[in-house]
């Protein structure tokens, strides 16, 4: 007689075969408990993932009277686009929440973000905001040049400020003022280029490292060259917002008079994200020091770091 079996797998960690002929009511209860435990494990894991990332509401951006609403929106959309791409925080547009969405006239006014509106901030705290992202275009200036052939080109410079604010008390947690430039034969297009310039992403990345740094550990050295570590696996991945543009500072810890001192000995750059909590990194600096520290059993920690690059190369 052939026995009937079915395969049970829960959360990729538990598996087994159950003989259907011996499957009684008592087994049913045990089976149900196991299923519930597996379900709870999944829910808890998802909750931990959400709690690990800050929830940030992005306000409408301010601008001077002489600049248009569309210019402020263009900058704001660029900021949203890049933050969503980096996946470091949970970003929510105030336009998506009925209690925060402003009427058309107020939304398009120069001082649209209502920075001093504490009631608005309290609402954000109530609905789960850890931080508020506010922005302002400070100025847009243009100048033109004419070459020997009579061809005119325009250069536009957009100055803007981004800041993360604590909604509980209105204090500024992190802020950065930056300038973007744009060039074109059309003044309008030069301004558009300046507002949406790629350099905006550097300002955002610096701020993200300030308000939402990542901490991790090295799992193992995956590639060696003599006494120098070339590649390592780390314990961070998709759950944490890791991507191939993420850099890490390698730090060793030691105790001095009962206090912990951290010293940077090198740099890592993520080369591939291989799972929820694992990524492969190239050692960009300090390969020998890292290998020696691991051999000695020294405590090694990783902290994400903004690194200025040009075409992917550290500068």
PDB file of C-alpha atoms in Angstrom, residues 22 70 100 162 188 201 280 296:
ATOM      1  CA  UNK A  22      -1.563   8.953  11.024  1.00  0.00           C
ATOM      2  CA  UNK A  70       6.452  74.448 -10.789  1.00  0.00           C
ATOM      3  CA  UNK A 100      -2.115  66.989   5.647  1.00  0.00           C
ATOM      4  CA  UNK A 162      16.950  70.709   2.589  1.00  0.00           C
ATOM      5  CA  UNK A 188      14.378  78.339 -19.455  1.00  0.00           C
ATOM      6  CA  UNK A 201      21.522  63.493  -5.081  1.00  0.00           C
ATOM      7  CA  UNK A 280      29.266  41.293  -1.094  1.00  0.00           C
ATOM      8  CA  UNK A 296      43.542  39.010  16.043  1.00  0.00           C
TER       9      UNK A 296
END
